[in-house]
XYZ file of C-alpha atoms in Angstrom:
337
model
C -47.590 -92.044 -13.878
C -50.058 -94.004 -11.713
C -49.003 -92.443 -8.406
C -47.812 -88.868 -9.018
C -48.656 -85.826 -11.119
C -45.710 -86.200 -13.500
C -47.126 -85.372 -16.940
C -45.139 -82.143 -17.261
C -42.012 -83.766 -15.846
C -42.069 -86.545 -18.428
C -42.741 -84.116 -21.270
C -39.626 -82.198 -20.260
C -37.518 -85.315 -19.652
C -38.478 -86.884 -22.964
C -37.267 -83.765 -24.747
C -33.952 -84.164 -22.894
C -33.758 -87.753 -24.141
C -34.376 -86.649 -27.724
C -31.821 -83.846 -27.420
C -29.194 -86.323 -26.202
C -29.630 -88.775 -29.095
C -26.459 -89.216 -31.119
C -26.747 -87.074 -34.247
C -24.680 -89.488 -36.327
C -25.528 -92.825 -34.731
C -29.045 -92.687 -33.262
C -27.635 -93.894 -29.932
C -29.703 -93.000 -26.840
C -27.105 -92.637 -24.059
C -27.613 -93.481 -20.411
C -25.975 -90.172 -19.452
C -26.166 -86.807 -21.190
C -23.659 -86.209 -22.615
C -22.454 -89.784 -23.102
C -19.258 -90.280 -21.116
C -18.847 -94.033 -21.415
C -19.297 -96.318 -18.432
C -21.925 -98.906 -17.629
C -25.444 -98.787 -18.952
C -26.414 -100.267 -22.238
C -28.344 -99.689 -25.404
C -31.348 -101.829 -24.436
C -33.102 -101.207 -21.147
C -31.652 -97.718 -20.800
C -31.905 -96.476 -24.390
C -35.297 -98.149 -24.676
C -36.716 -95.125 -22.851
C -37.086 -93.615 -26.334
C -40.091 -95.901 -26.915
C -41.056 -97.025 -23.397
C -41.777 -93.516 -22.161
C -44.022 -92.234 -24.999
C -45.916 -95.529 -25.190
C -46.660 -95.413 -21.447
C -47.490 -91.708 -21.720
C -50.075 -92.457 -24.407
C -51.509 -95.409 -22.493
C -51.873 -93.564 -19.164
C -52.746 -90.059 -20.350
C -54.426 -90.749 -23.686
C -51.957 -88.310 -25.243
C -50.049 -89.077 -28.485
C -47.920 -85.914 -28.440
C -44.730 -87.646 -27.267
C -45.224 -90.404 -29.833
C -45.611 -87.758 -32.547
C -42.472 -85.988 -31.382
C -40.415 -89.106 -30.766
C -41.372 -91.426 -33.606
C -38.430 -90.442 -35.848
C -36.059 -90.891 -32.881
C -37.513 -94.342 -32.237
C -36.758 -95.327 -35.841
C -33.188 -94.007 -35.571
C -32.657 -95.892 -32.288
C -33.881 -99.128 -33.853
C -31.454 -98.600 -36.732
C -28.716 -98.031 -34.156
C -29.595 -101.262 -32.333
C -29.470 -103.162 -35.607
C -26.015 -101.722 -36.312
C -24.794 -103.074 -32.939
C -26.152 -106.567 -33.655
C -24.550 -109.764 -34.865
C -26.777 -112.541 -36.193
C -29.835 -110.851 -34.703
C -28.365 -110.373 -31.186
C -27.495 -106.892 -29.839
C -23.902 -107.322 -28.686
C -22.241 -103.895 -28.383
C -22.499 -100.506 -26.709
C -20.658 -97.391 -27.854
C -16.867 -97.294 -27.522
C -15.972 -96.565 -23.913
C -19.226 -97.971 -22.599
C -20.362 -101.423 -21.645
C -23.667 -103.249 -21.261
C -24.884 -103.879 -17.725
C -27.868 -105.976 -18.732
C -29.713 -107.413 -15.715
C -28.045 -104.983 -13.314
C -28.076 -105.618 -9.548
C -29.212 -109.221 -9.596
C -27.795 -110.974 -6.517
C -24.931 -113.438 -6.820
C -21.873 -113.625 -9.085
C -21.836 -112.028 -12.521
C -21.638 -115.383 -14.293
C -25.017 -116.353 -12.821
C -26.766 -113.335 -14.320
C -28.762 -113.332 -17.534
C -26.406 -112.339 -20.388
C -26.501 -108.640 -21.200
C -26.943 -109.513 -24.890
C -30.154 -111.375 -24.054
C -31.533 -108.357 -22.174
C -30.536 -105.897 -24.901
C -32.120 -108.031 -27.609
C -35.331 -108.389 -25.569
C -35.663 -104.587 -25.418
C -34.789 -104.314 -29.106
C -37.607 -106.712 -30.014
C -40.012 -104.883 -27.722
C -38.944 -101.627 -29.386
C -39.634 -103.045 -32.848
C -43.114 -104.089 -31.736
C -43.711 -100.708 -30.071
C -42.735 -99.001 -33.328
C -45.299 -101.110 -35.169
C -47.973 -100.099 -32.647
C -46.909 -96.432 -32.744
C -47.095 -96.369 -36.543
C -50.681 -97.635 -36.382
C -51.619 -95.097 -33.691
C -50.097 -92.253 -35.719
C -51.518 -93.542 -39.023
C -48.043 -93.840 -40.511
C -46.502 -96.534 -42.617
C -44.157 -98.681 -40.538
C -40.612 -99.253 -41.875
C -40.454 -102.018 -44.453
C -37.788 -103.872 -42.445
C -39.777 -104.036 -39.207
C -41.389 -107.480 -39.429
C -38.268 -109.142 -40.791
C -36.153 -107.805 -37.917
C -38.675 -108.993 -35.343
C -38.595 -112.454 -36.882
C -34.800 -112.529 -37.178
C -34.157 -111.387 -33.605
C -36.705 -113.763 -32.076
C -35.196 -116.651 -34.023
C -31.737 -115.530 -32.866
C -32.816 -115.635 -29.206
C -34.139 -119.153 -29.745
C -30.943 -120.311 -31.456
C -28.577 -118.886 -28.875
C -30.420 -119.081 -25.578
C -33.200 -121.710 -25.780
C -32.448 -125.285 -24.732
C -34.790 -127.637 -26.632
C -33.926 -130.427 -24.177
C -35.242 -128.570 -21.122
C -37.446 -125.738 -22.420
C -35.333 -123.176 -20.562
C -33.802 -119.915 -21.735
C -30.320 -119.058 -20.434
C -30.287 -122.327 -18.453
C -33.164 -120.999 -16.361
C -31.045 -118.250 -14.831
C -32.884 -115.377 -13.165
C -36.148 -114.484 -14.845
C -34.970 -115.413 -18.355
C -38.017 -117.618 -18.895
C -40.313 -114.722 -17.944
C -38.613 -112.474 -20.526
C -39.172 -115.207 -23.119
C -42.824 -115.745 -22.139
C -43.549 -112.049 -22.653
C -42.148 -112.410 -26.182
C -44.278 -115.573 -26.675
C -41.127 -117.655 -27.138
C -40.393 -121.134 -25.843
C -42.946 -123.859 -25.160
C -45.157 -125.210 -22.381
C -42.084 -126.284 -20.403
C -40.824 -122.692 -20.341
C -43.882 -121.678 -18.321
C -43.763 -124.808 -16.168
C -40.069 -124.315 -15.379
C -40.587 -120.645 -14.512
C -43.377 -121.386 -12.052
C -41.671 -124.422 -10.519
C -38.438 -122.517 -9.961
C -40.055 -119.674 -8.069
C -42.408 -121.892 -6.099
C -39.257 -123.450 -4.685
C -37.568 -120.085 -4.076
C -37.512 -118.237 -0.758
C -36.235 -114.956 -2.164
C -35.811 -113.089 -5.439
C -32.793 -113.640 -7.711
C -33.568 -110.836 -10.154
C -32.226 -107.365 -10.861
C -33.354 -104.071 -12.349
C -35.351 -105.524 -15.254
C -36.089 -109.075 -14.185
C -37.838 -108.087 -10.956
C -40.808 -106.249 -12.525
C -40.870 -108.570 -15.550
C -40.974 -111.694 -13.370
C -43.641 -110.453 -10.966
C -45.912 -109.052 -13.669
C -45.594 -112.217 -15.740
C -46.462 -114.414 -12.753
C -49.679 -112.434 -12.333
C -50.375 -112.924 -16.056
C -49.771 -116.658 -15.710
C -52.454 -116.881 -13.017
C -49.861 -117.199 -10.246
C -50.975 -114.216 -8.165
C -50.332 -115.963 -4.853
C -46.775 -116.802 -5.906
C -46.110 -113.233 -7.084
C -47.459 -111.908 -3.766
C -45.253 -114.317 -1.799
C -42.155 -113.092 -3.655
C -43.160 -109.448 -3.186
C -43.465 -109.999 0.558
C -40.602 -112.489 1.017
C -38.124 -111.996 3.857
C -35.018 -113.358 2.110
C -31.698 -111.637 1.370
C -32.971 -110.229 -1.954
C -36.277 -108.748 -0.817
C -38.029 -105.485 -0.100
C -38.530 -106.660 3.487
C -34.764 -106.849 3.972
C -34.398 -103.182 2.989
C -37.136 -102.201 5.425
C -35.726 -104.315 8.257
C -32.341 -102.653 7.719
C -33.941 -99.250 8.306
C -34.194 -98.146 4.669
C -36.507 -95.206 4.039
C -35.817 -95.177 0.291
C -35.176 -98.044 -2.115
C -31.635 -99.335 -2.599
C -29.770 -99.910 -5.847
C -28.468 -103.311 -4.710
C -30.343 -105.862 -2.612
C -27.534 -106.120 -0.051
C -27.297 -102.358 0.438
C -23.668 -102.158 -0.680
C -24.262 -99.301 -3.124
C -26.675 -96.364 -3.487
C -29.406 -96.184 -0.840
C -31.630 -93.934 -2.946
C -32.335 -95.602 -6.259
C -35.848 -95.797 -7.739
C -35.340 -98.699 -10.130
C -36.909 -101.506 -8.052
C -39.900 -99.259 -7.342
C -41.583 -100.118 -10.649
C -43.388 -103.010 -8.923
C -45.568 -100.393 -7.160
C -47.656 -100.503 -10.358
C -48.814 -103.987 -9.360
C -50.555 -102.634 -6.254
C -52.974 -100.876 -8.588
C -53.159 -103.111 -11.660
C -53.208 -106.459 -9.812
C -53.964 -106.068 -6.081
C -56.737 -103.535 -6.735
C -57.270 -104.844 -10.270
C -57.616 -101.453 -11.989
C -56.842 -102.076 -15.630
C -57.609 -100.544 -18.966
C -59.345 -102.511 -21.653
C -56.863 -103.663 -24.283
C -56.414 -101.031 -26.962
C -57.857 -98.211 -24.833
C -56.035 -95.315 -23.187
C -56.572 -92.500 -20.709
C -58.678 -94.742 -18.422
C -61.809 -94.198 -20.461
C -62.559 -97.944 -20.567
C -61.782 -99.622 -17.240
C -61.815 -103.242 -16.150
C -61.835 -104.156 -12.453
C -60.240 -107.570 -11.880
C -58.444 -107.892 -8.506
C -56.028 -110.797 -8.217
C -57.041 -113.737 -6.028
C -54.520 -113.765 -3.169
C -55.666 -115.864 -0.194
C -53.307 -114.103 2.226
C -55.134 -110.802 1.717
C -58.516 -110.193 3.324
C -59.092 -106.736 1.861
C -57.483 -103.964 -0.171
C -58.397 -100.353 -0.841
C -56.880 -97.540 -2.880
C -57.315 -95.061 -5.669
C -55.558 -93.467 -8.592
C -56.171 -90.145 -10.294
C -56.487 -90.491 -14.047
C -57.186 -88.005 -16.864
C -60.792 -89.228 -16.757
C -61.067 -88.712 -12.988
C -60.415 -90.633 -9.771
C -60.786 -94.414 -9.731
C -61.395 -95.749 -6.210
C -61.615 -99.459 -5.424
C -62.125 -101.487 -2.273
C -62.621 -105.203 -2.023
C -63.262 -107.502 0.934
C -63.024 -111.265 1.090
C -66.388 -112.814 1.910
C -67.024 -115.928 4.068
C -67.607 -117.752 0.773
C -64.018 -116.814 -0.249
C -65.148 -114.500 -3.020
C -64.322 -110.807 -3.386
C -66.970 -108.185 -2.735
C -65.925 -105.149 -4.767
C -67.097 -101.563 -4.310
C -65.855 -98.853 -6.637
C -66.210 -95.237 -7.695
C -65.386 -94.561 -11.330
C -65.168 -91.319 -13.307
C -68.589 -90.347 -14.691
C -67.521 -90.701 -18.321
C -65.538 -93.916 -17.903
C -66.905 -97.263 -19.060
C -66.621 -100.340 -16.832
C -66.109 -103.332 -19.076
């Protein structure tokens, strides 16, 4: 949505998602029709709330939220029905949960699929709460209790009070937890220390964007940049050095060579490197904040995005005093806060 003119495409695709929802179960399948196989109810089915929320945020348009709100409620009910003690544990019969798909290394070193599914369930519950407020509707009575129960379940099952780690510190588990405001000060410290010592990524389809975005949020822009530009076996540089012209599904190139899933980090070029952000609670780029990340390895950056309000163009240059000199062109009706 930040790089291409896809508003009509996503309107059409979201209708496909709604049409594919299980009439009896509320299940959002990862294929239409559902034919079993790998996928999962969390990160894949979560498109039912992720897409309309992003659509509203980028375009300032609530139409997909209006259309999809009942489907979001049904999907949340479905996720609850596949849960045990607050943890989402099952997919439909014939299917299985992939969870943190395409992380490097053996399967037993990956974040548990149940952890990933429950993370997206909790995020869906919170998105439903936000959508209800945006649409001036009354949120389901069970919403807050399910958020509380699932967050407590993640703490019980996956948090180690001796170390402060989630899932023994595997992958980006601590970044997932930080986004949910779970854990303690050690969770943040362990996350940063682990990746400062790393020479390459160890994350998959979900952990890669979650980790990098969270590192920027934690004030670790230089670390996030180093991981984005690393040369290790699980890196974007490795794909390029191998002659890739499109992104791969798997870091080692052993599967599809045309898979968009790792491309979500492109967002960070605009929101962090250029620093084009929307003020919290605003949408449609009517209230813009310019806050480029401080990355010593970069001397300048320049780019633009086209928004519903108009084109936002930013360039910054590092000065001899090691500050950033920013020049920008904003849409005439946009506020710069």
